[in-house]
Amino acid sequence: MVNLLAVKNEFVQHVAVKALVLISEFVFATGNNWDEFVHLLCCSLEMAFTRMLSCSFENNNFDSSDVDFMLQHGLMNCDWSTVAGIVGVLRVICKHLKEDYDDDLVKVYYDSVNSCLLKMPWNSLDECWNCDVVRTKKSLPVNELHLSNLGAMDPGIRFLGTFLQLLCTLVDRNDFVETGCDSADKHPLFVTVMNLIPRLVKWCLRKQEDNSETCIIHYMKHKLLILMIRLGSLSCMDCSDSFSRLEILHNYFQELLLQPLTQFLSAQGCLEDSPFLSSLSDGETYGMSSSHLQRQAIFLLLDCSISLVSQRGSKENHSDCSALSSYFTNNPDPEFDNFRIKKGLLELYKWIQKHLPSEVSINRENYSEICMNFMSSFLKLYLHEDDLLFEVLLQLMSISSCLQQLSGRKDVAYQDVKRDFHFDLSDIFNSVYLFHLFLSEIHYDHQVLLDYLISKDTGISCVKYLLRCMNLICNSWKLFVEFPLSGELSNQSSCKRRKLLGDNPQLVADETPSSVDNNGSIELHSKNFEEDNEYDFKHHNIEQFKKAAECLLSLNNSIGNLHQKCLFPYNPEVLLRRLRRFQELCCQEKLFDRQKLE
């Protein structure tokens, strides 16, 4: 099978990979030394990779045991297709393992892969890359096995792409969450992967002058960003890793961070491979891909920044990929904590400053409007990517919470950073206002929220976000009711309605001034709020509160109906309790208004 991976035919290579995967499944099913099979695959990968680089440098310093291994397993005539094929087999095996999670088997697999990655001659690949850079600059012929000569369909590029796919599969923490495993994401394999990131970026993101390779570079950027985002969610990562990822982000992805938030929004409604896509210009198509990468880059920036601001005490420097992190992780705790908090805050402040008008100031009359417009543009950017939408909203809530804690204890680092800017991060990342804006962006359609909640891709993150928002709103009720609407945000379209699955209006409290329309959407009766001019509403827009309340009460009704009929995919009791608490506060708001009128 390994010999067939070197055949210059994609179909043959594909079948060989499938056959090796089936062999793995058969060996596993028969209980016949599956761990030895995985170990053999990893050894084959190591030998094939080493032989390719040795051929590039015309250096065959293999001992007799290595030669015997390559002869026995058909690796003497291997090429990059062989290397990519073995990597592909390991990736599929990993995916199958995570579908039927077994802690012992995953540990065996991770141990073998980690040992393989640690033994592979990455320094030789660095030398190979550096030689090609020099040859390219001097217009010298490049060895056909070197990376600079690998075009869009070349096996070397295929190896890098497949290797990135393998690493992304290895560090996908969602598999650990779904299986309830708390220890798998602490395996030393992930530290090994993190230490490879700077080299991977250098190999994959060489400066290309050939426009035909733009798609390849975009794909490499996408995978690298996904890999760094997933690594950030693992518990074994510490401050030094955040420093390293920020360093890479600014060195290789800075242009994505500087793109205007609304630059490519006009083309976002186009589905991949849809007929509309063919009507777009190359620039518009590029914009859609670039906007996707922009969302990932910003998400990574927020993730690294919040890690630095919120993390305390963990200074172990297990990463050798950043001289900066190496220096600061040896400092005493108070000094290091002060530095990392400043670093995280500065990253946020400087990035936001580039997207705000130059004349922004807390003392300006339109300051609140500027903050709202930025938040609205930010939300619009992420509404087109459900996978990241609620993850980034949860990030923003974490930032807001950290800022409140820093402000409450009058943190010196926070005060020092705030002094140098004309706006306040807490005004930008106001979680209550962000939730109002989010509801506004989905046109207060409770069915959209319901779709998010029952989706396999967004359900977990959406329910987390709604639970946190409900808790925050109930503890900041006045702020939620007095949401200030201003500027372009006041021109939102009317609420769209879709058919409601439930039909039981009795779930709404009798005391709430409301009715249920034919589609099951709840509408609050607003006359109690507006019938007397003696009540002063100049500081809050009651219409926005009314729309938001209608949306959340309708959501409560829909979830309750589905849950009663056992049609909701999981137990929503906790969320329903929070929504009922919100409903009670709506009732109290009505009673409060009557007292004011009397």
Coordinates of C-alpha atoms in Angstrom, one line a residue:
M1 CA 0.0 0.0 0.0
V2 CA 2.8 2.4 0.8
N3 CA 4.4 1.7 -2.6
L4 CA 1.1 2.6 -4.3
L5 CA 1.2 6.0 -2.6
A6 CA 4.1 7.0 -4.9
V7 CA 2.2 6.1 -8.1
K8 CA 1.6 9.3 -10.2
N9 CA -2.1 8.8 -10.2
E10 CA -4.4 10.5 -7.8
F11 CA -7.0 7.7 -8.0
V12 CA -4.5 5.1 -7.1
Q13 CA -3.2 7.2 -4.2
H14 CA -6.7 7.7 -3.0
V15 CA -7.5 4.0 -3.0
A16 CA -4.2 3.2 -1.3
V17 CA -5.1 5.6 1.5
K18 CA -8.6 4.1 1.9
A19 CA -7.1 0.6 2.0
L20 CA -4.6 1.5 4.8
V21 CA -7.5 3.0 6.8
L22 CA -9.5 -0.2 6.3
I23 CA -6.5 -2.2 7.4
S24 CA -6.4 -0.1 10.5
E25 CA -10.0 -0.8 11.2
F26 CA -9.6 -4.5 10.6
V27 CA -6.6 -4.8 12.9
F28 CA -8.5 -2.8 15.6
A29 CA -11.6 -5.0 15.3
T30 CA -9.6 -8.2 15.6
G31 CA -7.7 -6.9 18.6
N32 CA -4.4 -7.8 16.9
N33 CA -1.8 -5.3 18.0
W34 CA -3.4 -2.1 16.6
D35 CA -0.9 0.0 18.6
E36 CA 1.9 -1.6 16.7
F37 CA 0.2 -0.8 13.4
V38 CA -0.1 2.9 14.3
H39 CA 3.5 2.9 15.5
L40 CA 4.5 1.3 12.1
L41 CA 2.7 4.1 10.2
C42 CA 4.4 6.8 12.3
C43 CA 7.8 5.2 11.7
S44 CA 7.0 5.0 8.0
L45 CA 6.2 8.7 8.0
E46 CA 9.4 9.6 9.8
M47 CA 11.5 7.6 7.4
A48 CA 9.8 8.8 4.2
F49 CA 10.1 12.4 5.3
T50 CA 13.7 12.0 6.3
R51 CA 14.6 10.3 3.0
M52 CA 12.9 13.0 0.9
L53 CA 15.0 15.7 2.7
S54 CA 18.2 13.6 2.5
C55 CA 17.6 13.3 -1.3
S56 CA 17.2 17.0 -1.6
F57 CA 20.6 17.6 0.0
E58 CA 22.2 14.5 -1.6
N59 CA 22.9 13.2 1.8
N60 CA 22.0 9.6 2.6
N61 CA 23.4 9.2 6.1
F62 CA 21.1 6.3 7.1
D63 CA 22.3 3.5 9.4
S64 CA 21.8 -0.1 8.4
S65 CA 18.6 -0.5 10.5
D66 CA 17.0 2.5 8.7
V67 CA 17.9 1.1 5.3
D68 CA 16.5 -2.3 6.3
F69 CA 13.3 -0.6 7.4
M70 CA 12.9 1.3 4.2
L71 CA 13.6 -1.7 2.0
Q72 CA 11.2 -3.8 4.0
H73 CA 8.4 -1.3 3.8
G74 CA 8.9 0.0 0.3
L75 CA 10.2 3.4 1.2
M76 CA 13.4 3.5 -1.0
N77 CA 11.4 5.0 -3.9
C78 CA 9.1 7.2 -1.9
D79 CA 8.3 10.8 -2.8
W80 CA 6.2 13.7 -1.3
S81 CA 3.0 11.8 -2.3
T82 CA 4.1 9.0 -0.1
V83 CA 4.6 11.4 2.8
A84 CA 1.3 13.1 2.2
G85 CA -0.5 9.8 1.9
I86 CA 0.7 8.5 5.2
V87 CA -0.2 11.8 6.9
G88 CA -3.7 11.5 5.3
V89 CA -4.1 7.9 6.7
L90 CA -3.1 9.1 10.2
R91 CA -5.7 11.9 10.0
V92 CA -8.6 9.6 9.0
I93 CA -7.6 7.2 11.8
C94 CA -7.7 10.1 14.2
K95 CA -11.2 11.2 13.1
H96 CA -12.5 7.7 13.5
L97 CA -11.0 7.4 17.0
K98 CA -12.7 10.6 18.1
E99 CA -16.1 9.4 16.8
D100 CA -15.8 6.3 19.0
Y101 CA -13.8 7.8 21.8
D102 CA -11.7 5.4 23.9
D103 CA -9.2 7.1 26.3
D104 CA -6.6 4.3 26.1
L105 CA -6.6 4.1 22.3
V106 CA -6.4 7.9 21.9
K107 CA -3.5 8.0 24.3
V108 CA -1.7 5.2 22.3
Y109 CA -2.3 7.2 19.1
Y110 CA -1.2 10.5 20.6
D111 CA 1.9 9.0 22.1
S112 CA 2.9 7.5 18.7
V113 CA 2.2 10.7 16.7
N114 CA 4.0 12.9 19.3
S115 CA 7.1 10.6 19.3
C116 CA 7.1 10.8 15.4
L117 CA 6.8 14.6 15.3
L118 CA 9.6 15.0 17.9
K119 CA 11.9 12.7 15.8
M120 CA 11.2 14.2 12.4
P121 CA 14.1 16.4 11.0
W122 CA 12.4 19.8 11.0
N123 CA 15.8 21.5 11.0
S124 CA 16.5 19.9 7.6
L125 CA 13.3 21.2 6.2
D126 CA 14.2 24.7 7.5
E127 CA 17.6 24.4 5.7
C128 CA 15.8 23.3 2.5
W129 CA 13.4 26.3 2.7
N130 CA 16.3 28.7 3.3
C131 CA 18.3 27.3 0.4
D132 CA 15.3 27.8 -1.9
V133 CA 14.8 31.4 -0.7
V134 CA 18.5 32.2 -1.6
R135 CA 18.3 30.4 -4.9
T136 CA 15.0 32.2 -5.8
K137 CA 16.5 35.6 -5.0
K138 CA 19.6 34.9 -7.1
S139 CA 17.5 33.4 -9.9
L140 CA 19.3 30.1 -9.6
P141 CA 17.7 26.8 -10.6
V142 CA 15.9 25.2 -7.7
N143 CA 16.0 21.4 -6.9
E144 CA 12.7 19.8 -8.0
L145 CA 12.2 18.5 -4.5
H146 CA 12.6 21.9 -2.8
L147 CA 9.5 23.8 -1.6
S148 CA 9.9 26.9 -3.9
N149 CA 9.3 24.7 -7.0
L150 CA 6.1 23.2 -5.7
G151 CA 3.1 24.4 -7.7
A152 CA -0.6 24.2 -7.0
M153 CA -0.8 20.5 -7.8
D154 CA 2.6 19.4 -6.6
P155 CA 3.0 16.8 -3.9
G156 CA 5.1 19.0 -1.6
I157 CA 2.2 21.5 -1.3
R158 CA -0.1 18.6 -0.9
F159 CA 2.1 17.4 2.0
L160 CA 1.9 20.8 3.8
G161 CA -1.8 21.0 3.3
T162 CA -2.4 17.5 4.5
F163 CA -0.1 18.0 7.4
L164 CA -2.0 21.1 8.5
Q165 CA -5.3 19.1 8.2
L166 CA -3.8 16.4 10.5
L167 CA -2.8 19.0 13.1
C168 CA -6.2 20.7 13.0
T169 CA -7.9 17.3 13.5
L170 CA -5.5 16.5 16.4
V171 CA -6.2 19.6 18.4
D172 CA -10.0 19.9 17.7
R173 CA -11.2 20.3 21.3
N174 CA -14.9 19.9 20.4
D175 CA -14.3 16.2 20.3
F176 CA -13.1 16.3 23.9
V177 CA -16.1 18.4 25.0
E178 CA -18.6 16.0 23.3
T179 CA -17.0 12.9 25.0
G180 CA -16.6 14.6 28.4
C181 CA -12.9 14.0 28.5
D182 CA -11.1 16.5 30.7
S183 CA -7.5 15.1 30.4
A184 CA -7.1 14.5 26.7
D185 CA -6.4 18.1 25.9
K186 CA -3.4 18.2 28.3
H187 CA -1.3 15.7 26.3
P188 CA 2.3 16.8 25.5
L189 CA 1.4 16.3 21.8
F190 CA -0.2 19.8 21.8
V191 CA 2.9 21.5 23.1
T192 CA 4.8 19.8 20.3
V193 CA 2.3 21.1 17.8
M194 CA 2.4 24.6 19.3
N195 CA 6.2 24.7 18.9
L196 CA 5.9 23.8 15.2
I197 CA 3.6 26.7 14.4
P198 CA 6.3 29.3 13.7
R199 CA 8.0 27.0 11.3
L200 CA 4.7 26.0 9.6
V201 CA 3.8 29.6 9.0
K202 CA 7.2 30.2 7.4
W203 CA 7.0 27.2 5.1
C204 CA 3.3 27.7 4.1
L205 CA 3.2 31.5 3.7
R206 CA 6.2 32.2 1.5
K207 CA 5.8 35.4 -0.5
Q208 CA 4.2 34.4 -3.8
E209 CA 4.5 36.5 -6.9
D210 CA 2.4 34.0 -8.9
N211 CA -1.3 35.0 -8.7
S212 CA -2.3 31.4 -9.5
E213 CA -1.2 30.4 -6.0
T214 CA -3.5 32.9 -4.3
C215 CA -6.1 30.2 -3.5
I216 CA -3.4 27.9 -2.0
I217 CA -2.1 30.7 0.2
H218 CA -5.7 31.5 1.3
Y219 CA -6.2 27.9 2.2
M220 CA -2.9 27.7 4.1
K221 CA -3.8 30.9 6.0
H222 CA -7.3 29.5 6.8
K223 CA -5.8 26.3 8.2
L224 CA -3.1 28.0 10.2
L225 CA -5.6 30.4 11.8
I226 CA -7.9 27.5 12.6
L227 CA -5.0 25.6 14.2
M228 CA -3.9 28.6 16.3
I229 CA -7.5 29.2 17.4
R230 CA -8.0 25.6 18.5
L231 CA -4.7 25.5 20.3
G232 CA -5.8 28.5 22.3
S233 CA -8.8 26.6 23.7
L234 CA -6.6 23.9 25.2
S235 CA -5.9 24.0 28.9
C236 CA -2.2 23.1 28.4
M237 CA -1.5 26.5 26.7
D238 CA -0.1 29.4 28.8
C239 CA 0.9 33.0 28.4
S240 CA 4.0 32.3 26.3
D241 CA 1.8 30.6 23.7
S242 CA -0.4 33.8 23.5
F243 CA 2.7 35.9 23.0
S244 CA 3.8 33.6 20.3
R245 CA 0.5 33.6 18.5
L246 CA 0.2 37.4 18.6
E247 CA 3.7 37.7 17.2
I248 CA 2.8 35.4 14.3
L249 CA -0.5 37.2 13.8
H250 CA 1.2 40.6 13.4
N251 CA 4.0 39.2 11.2
Y252 CA 1.9 37.3 8.7
F253 CA -1.8 38.4 9.1
Q254 CA -1.5 42.1 9.9
E255 CA -3.3 43.1 6.6
L256 CA -6.4 41.1 7.7
L257 CA -6.5 43.0 11.1
L258 CA -6.3 46.4 9.3
Q259 CA -9.1 45.7 6.8
P260 CA -12.3 47.8 7.4
L261 CA -14.9 45.7 9.1
T262 CA -17.5 46.5 6.5
Q263 CA -15.3 46.2 3.4
F264 CA -16.7 43.0 1.9
L265 CA -20.2 42.8 3.4
S266 CA -22.0 43.3 0.1
A267 CA -21.0 39.9 -1.3
Q268 CA -21.6 37.9 1.9
G269 CA -25.0 36.5 0.9
C270 CA -23.5 34.4 -1.9
L271 CA -23.3 30.7 -1.2
E272 CA -20.2 28.8 -2.3
D273 CA -20.7 27.3 -5.8
S274 CA -24.0 29.1 -6.2
P275 CA -25.0 30.5 -9.7
F276 CA -24.6 34.0 -8.2
L277 CA -21.0 33.3 -7.5
S278 CA -20.2 33.2 -11.2
S279 CA -21.5 36.7 -11.6
L280 CA -19.1 38.1 -9.2
S281 CA -15.8 39.7 -10.3
D282 CA -12.5 38.2 -9.2
G283 CA -12.2 41.1 -6.7
E284 CA -15.5 40.3 -5.1
T285 CA -14.7 36.6 -4.9
Y286 CA -11.4 37.5 -3.3
G287 CA -13.2 39.7 -0.9
M288 CA -15.5 36.9 0.3
S289 CA -12.4 34.7 1.1
S290 CA -10.6 37.6 2.6
S291 CA -13.5 38.5 4.9
H292 CA -13.6 34.9 6.1
L293 CA -9.9 35.1 7.0
Q294 CA -10.5 38.5 8.6
R295 CA -13.0 37.0 10.9
Q296 CA -10.6 34.3 11.9
A297 CA -7.7 36.7 12.4
I298 CA -9.8 39.1 14.6
F299 CA -11.1 36.1 16.6
L300 CA -7.5 35.0 17.3
L301 CA -6.5 38.5 18.3
L302 CA -9.3 38.7 20.8
D303 CA -8.6 35.2 22.1
C304 CA -4.9 35.9 22.7
S305 CA -5.6 39.3 24.3
I306 CA -8.3 38.0 26.7
S307 CA -6.0 35.1 27.6
L308 CA -3.3 37.6 28.6
V309 CA -5.6 39.9 30.5
S310 CA -7.4 37.2 32.4
Q311 CA -4.6 34.6 33.0
R312 CA -2.7 34.6 36.3
G313 CA 0.3 32.7 37.6
S314 CA 0.9 30.3 34.7
K315 CA 4.4 31.2 33.5
E316 CA 5.9 27.8 32.6
N317 CA 7.8 28.4 29.4
H318 CA 7.4 25.2 27.5
S319 CA 7.5 27.0 24.1
D320 CA 10.8 27.9 22.4
C321 CA 9.1 29.8 19.6
S322 CA 9.3 33.3 20.9
A323 CA 12.2 35.1 22.4
L324 CA 9.8 37.7 23.8
S325 CA 7.8 35.2 25.8
S326 CA 11.0 33.5 26.9
Y327 CA 12.3 36.7 28.4
F328 CA 9.2 37.7 30.3
T329 CA 8.2 34.3 31.6
N330 CA 11.4 34.5 33.8
N331 CA 10.3 37.7 35.6
P332 CA 8.8 37.8 39.1
D333 CA 5.0 37.2 39.2
P334 CA 3.8 40.8 39.9
E335 CA 6.0 42.3 37.2
F336 CA 5.0 39.6 34.7
D337 CA 1.3 40.0 35.5
N338 CA 1.5 43.7 35.0
F339 CA 3.3 43.2 31.7
R340 CA 0.9 40.6 30.3
I341 CA -2.2 42.6 31.3
K342 CA -0.8 45.7 29.6
K343 CA 0.1 43.7 26.5
G344 CA -3.4 42.2 26.2
L345 CA -5.1 45.6 26.7
L346 CA -2.8 47.4 24.3
E347 CA -3.5 44.8 21.6
L348 CA -7.3 45.5 22.0
Y349 CA -7.0 49.3 22.3
K350 CA -4.6 49.6 19.3
W351 CA -6.7 47.4 17.0
I352 CA -10.0 49.2 17.9
Q353 CA -8.3 52.6 17.5
K354 CA -7.5 51.8 13.9
H355 CA -11.2 51.2 13.2
L356 CA -12.6 54.3 14.9
P357 CA -12.6 57.9 13.6
S358 CA -9.4 59.8 14.4
E359 CA -11.4 62.4 16.2
V360 CA -13.1 60.0 18.6
S361 CA -13.2 61.3 22.2
I362 CA -15.2 60.4 25.3
N363 CA -16.1 64.1 25.6
R364 CA -17.6 64.4 22.1
E365 CA -21.3 64.6 21.7
N366 CA -21.4 61.7 19.2
Y367 CA -19.1 59.4 21.2
S368 CA -21.9 56.9 22.1
E369 CA -23.0 56.8 18.5
I370 CA -19.4 56.0 17.3
C371 CA -19.2 53.1 19.8
M372 CA -22.6 51.7 18.7
N373 CA -21.7 51.9 15.1
F374 CA -18.4 50.1 15.7
M375 CA -20.2 47.3 17.6
S376 CA -22.8 47.1 14.9
S377 CA -20.2 46.7 12.1
F378 CA -18.4 44.1 14.2
L379 CA -21.6 42.1 14.6
K380 CA -22.4 42.3 10.9
L381 CA -19.0 40.9 10.1
Y382 CA -19.6 37.7 12.2
L383 CA -23.3 37.2 11.4
H384 CA -22.2 35.6 8.2
E385 CA -20.3 32.8 9.9
D386 CA -22.3 30.9 12.5
D387 CA -19.4 28.8 13.6
L388 CA -17.6 31.8 15.0
L389 CA -20.6 34.1 15.9
F390 CA -21.4 32.9 19.4
E391 CA -17.8 32.1 20.2
V392 CA -16.8 35.7 19.5
L393 CA -19.9 37.0 21.4
L394 CA -18.8 34.9 24.4
Q395 CA -15.3 36.3 24.0
L396 CA -16.6 39.9 24.1
M397 CA -18.6 39.1 27.3
S398 CA -15.4 37.7 28.8
I399 CA -13.5 40.9 27.9
S400 CA -16.3 43.0 29.4
S401 CA -16.2 41.0 32.6
C402 CA -12.4 41.3 32.9
L403 CA -12.6 45.0 32.3
Q404 CA -15.1 45.4 35.1
Q405 CA -12.9 43.4 37.5
L406 CA -9.8 45.4 36.5
S407 CA -11.7 48.7 37.0
G408 CA -13.2 47.5 40.3
R409 CA -9.8 46.8 41.8
K410 CA -8.3 49.9 40.2
D411 CA -5.6 47.8 38.4
V412 CA -2.5 49.9 37.7
A413 CA -1.9 48.3 34.3
Y414 CA -5.5 49.1 33.2
Q415 CA -5.3 52.6 34.4
D416 CA -2.0 53.2 32.7
V417 CA -3.3 51.9 29.3
K418 CA -6.6 53.8 29.5
R419 CA -4.8 57.1 30.1
D420 CA -3.2 56.9 26.6
F421 CA -6.4 56.6 24.6
H422 CA -9.4 58.8 24.0
F423 CA -12.0 56.0 24.3
D424 CA -12.8 53.4 26.9
L425 CA -12.9 49.7 26.1
S426 CA -15.8 49.2 28.5
D427 CA -17.9 51.5 26.2
I428 CA -17.0 49.4 23.2
F429 CA -17.6 46.0 24.8
N430 CA -20.8 46.7 26.7
S431 CA -22.4 43.3 26.9
V432 CA -25.9 44.5 27.5
Y433 CA -25.8 46.9 24.5
L434 CA -24.1 44.2 22.4
F435 CA -27.0 41.8 23.1
H436 CA -29.5 44.5 22.1
L437 CA -27.6 45.1 18.9
F438 CA -27.4 41.4 18.2
L439 CA -31.2 41.1 18.5
S440 CA -31.5 44.1 16.3
E441 CA -29.2 42.5 13.6
I442 CA -31.4 39.4 13.5
H443 CA -34.5 41.7 13.3
Y444 CA -35.8 40.5 16.7
D445 CA -36.8 37.2 15.1
H446 CA -37.0 34.6 17.9
Q447 CA -37.1 31.8 15.3
V448 CA -33.5 32.7 14.3
L449 CA -32.5 32.2 17.9
L450 CA -34.4 28.9 18.0
D451 CA -32.5 27.8 14.9
Y452 CA -29.2 28.6 16.5
L453 CA -30.2 26.8 19.7
I454 CA -31.1 23.5 18.0
S455 CA -28.2 23.6 15.5
K456 CA -25.5 21.0 15.9
D457 CA -22.9 23.6 15.0
T458 CA -24.0 26.5 17.2
G459 CA -26.3 25.0 19.8
I460 CA -23.8 24.7 22.6
S461 CA -22.2 28.1 22.2
C462 CA -25.6 29.8 21.6
V463 CA -27.1 28.4 24.8
K464 CA -24.0 29.4 26.7
Y465 CA -24.3 33.0 25.3
L466 CA -28.0 33.3 26.0
L467 CA -27.6 31.9 29.6
R468 CA -24.9 34.5 30.3
C469 CA -26.9 37.3 28.7
M470 CA -30.1 36.4 30.6
N471 CA -28.2 36.5 33.9
L472 CA -26.5 39.8 33.0
I473 CA -29.8 41.4 31.9
C474 CA -31.6 40.4 35.1
N475 CA -28.8 41.9 37.1
S476 CA -28.6 45.0 34.9
W477 CA -32.3 45.5 34.2
K478 CA -32.2 49.3 34.0
L479 CA -29.4 49.3 31.5
F480 CA -31.3 46.9 29.3
V481 CA -34.5 48.9 29.4
E482 CA -32.7 52.2 28.8
F483 CA -30.8 51.0 25.7
P484 CA -29.9 54.2 23.8
L485 CA -30.7 54.1 20.1
S486 CA -28.8 56.5 18.0
G487 CA -27.4 57.2 14.5
E488 CA -27.8 54.7 11.7
L489 CA -29.0 52.0 14.1
S490 CA -32.4 53.7 14.4
N491 CA -33.1 52.7 10.7
Q492 CA -33.4 49.0 11.3
S493 CA -36.0 47.2 9.3
S494 CA -39.1 45.9 11.0
C495 CA -39.1 42.5 12.7
K496 CA -39.5 39.6 10.4
R497 CA -41.8 36.7 11.5
R498 CA -41.7 33.1 10.7
K499 CA -44.0 30.2 11.5
L500 CA -43.7 29.1 15.1
L501 CA -43.6 25.4 15.8
G502 CA -45.4 25.8 19.1
D503 CA -49.0 27.0 19.7
N504 CA -49.5 27.3 23.4
P505 CA -49.9 30.9 24.5
Q506 CA -50.6 29.8 28.1
L507 CA -46.8 29.7 28.8
V508 CA -46.8 33.4 28.9
A509 CA -47.7 34.9 32.3
D510 CA -51.1 36.3 32.5
E511 CA -49.8 39.5 34.2
T512 CA -47.6 40.3 31.2
P513 CA -49.3 42.9 28.9
S514 CA -49.1 40.8 25.7
S515 CA -50.9 38.9 23.0
V516 CA -49.9 36.0 20.7
D517 CA -50.4 36.5 17.0
N518 CA -51.4 33.7 14.5
N519 CA -47.7 32.8 14.1
G520 CA -47.1 32.4 17.8
S521 CA -45.0 35.5 18.2
I522 CA -45.7 37.5 21.3
E523 CA -46.5 41.2 21.1
L524 CA -46.3 43.4 24.2
H525 CA -49.1 46.0 24.7
S526 CA -47.2 49.2 24.9
K527 CA -50.0 51.6 25.9
N528 CA -49.1 51.3 29.6
F529 CA -45.6 52.6 28.8
E530 CA -46.7 55.5 26.7
E531 CA -50.2 56.7 27.6
D532 CA -49.1 59.5 30.0
N533 CA -46.7 62.3 29.0
E534 CA -45.8 62.9 32.6
Y535 CA -43.6 59.8 32.5
D536 CA -40.2 60.9 31.1
F537 CA -38.7 58.5 28.5
K538 CA -36.2 60.8 27.0
H539 CA -33.2 58.7 28.2
H540 CA -34.3 55.3 26.8
N541 CA -36.0 54.1 23.6
I542 CA -38.9 52.0 24.8
E543 CA -39.6 50.7 21.3
Q544 CA -36.2 48.9 21.3
F545 CA -36.9 47.4 24.7
K546 CA -40.4 46.3 23.5
K547 CA -39.0 44.5 20.5
A548 CA -36.3 42.8 22.5
A549 CA -38.8 41.7 25.1
E550 CA -41.2 40.4 22.5
C551 CA -38.4 38.4 20.9
L552 CA -37.2 36.8 24.2
L553 CA -40.8 36.1 25.4
S554 CA -41.6 34.4 22.1
L555 CA -38.5 32.4 22.4
N556 CA -39.5 31.2 25.8
N557 CA -42.9 30.2 24.4
S558 CA -41.4 28.3 21.5
I559 CA -38.8 26.4 23.6
G560 CA -41.5 25.6 26.2
N561 CA -43.8 24.2 23.6
L562 CA -41.1 22.0 22.0
H563 CA -39.9 20.8 25.4
Q564 CA -43.4 19.8 26.5
K565 CA -43.7 17.7 23.3
C566 CA -40.2 16.2 23.8
L567 CA -39.1 17.8 20.5
F568 CA -36.3 19.9 21.8
P569 CA -32.9 18.2 21.3
Y570 CA -31.7 18.7 24.8
N571 CA -33.0 19.7 28.3
P572 CA -33.6 23.5 28.2
E573 CA -34.8 23.8 31.8
V574 CA -32.0 26.1 32.9
L575 CA -32.6 28.4 30.0
L576 CA -36.3 28.4 30.5
R577 CA -35.8 29.4 34.2
R578 CA -33.7 32.4 33.1
L579 CA -36.3 33.4 30.5
R580 CA -39.1 33.1 33.1
R581 CA -37.1 35.4 35.3
F582 CA -36.9 37.8 32.4
Q583 CA -40.6 37.5 32.0
E584 CA -41.1 38.4 35.7
L585 CA -39.0 41.5 35.3
C586 CA -41.2 42.5 32.3
C587 CA -44.2 42.2 34.6
Q588 CA -42.5 44.3 37.3
E589 CA -41.7 46.9 34.7
K590 CA -45.4 47.2 33.9
L591 CA -46.3 47.6 37.6
F592 CA -43.5 50.1 38.0
D593 CA -44.9 52.2 35.2
R594 CA -48.4 52.2 36.8
Q595 CA -47.0 53.4 40.0
K596 CA -45.3 56.3 38.2
L597 CA -48.5 57.2 36.5
E598 CA -50.4 57.3 39.7

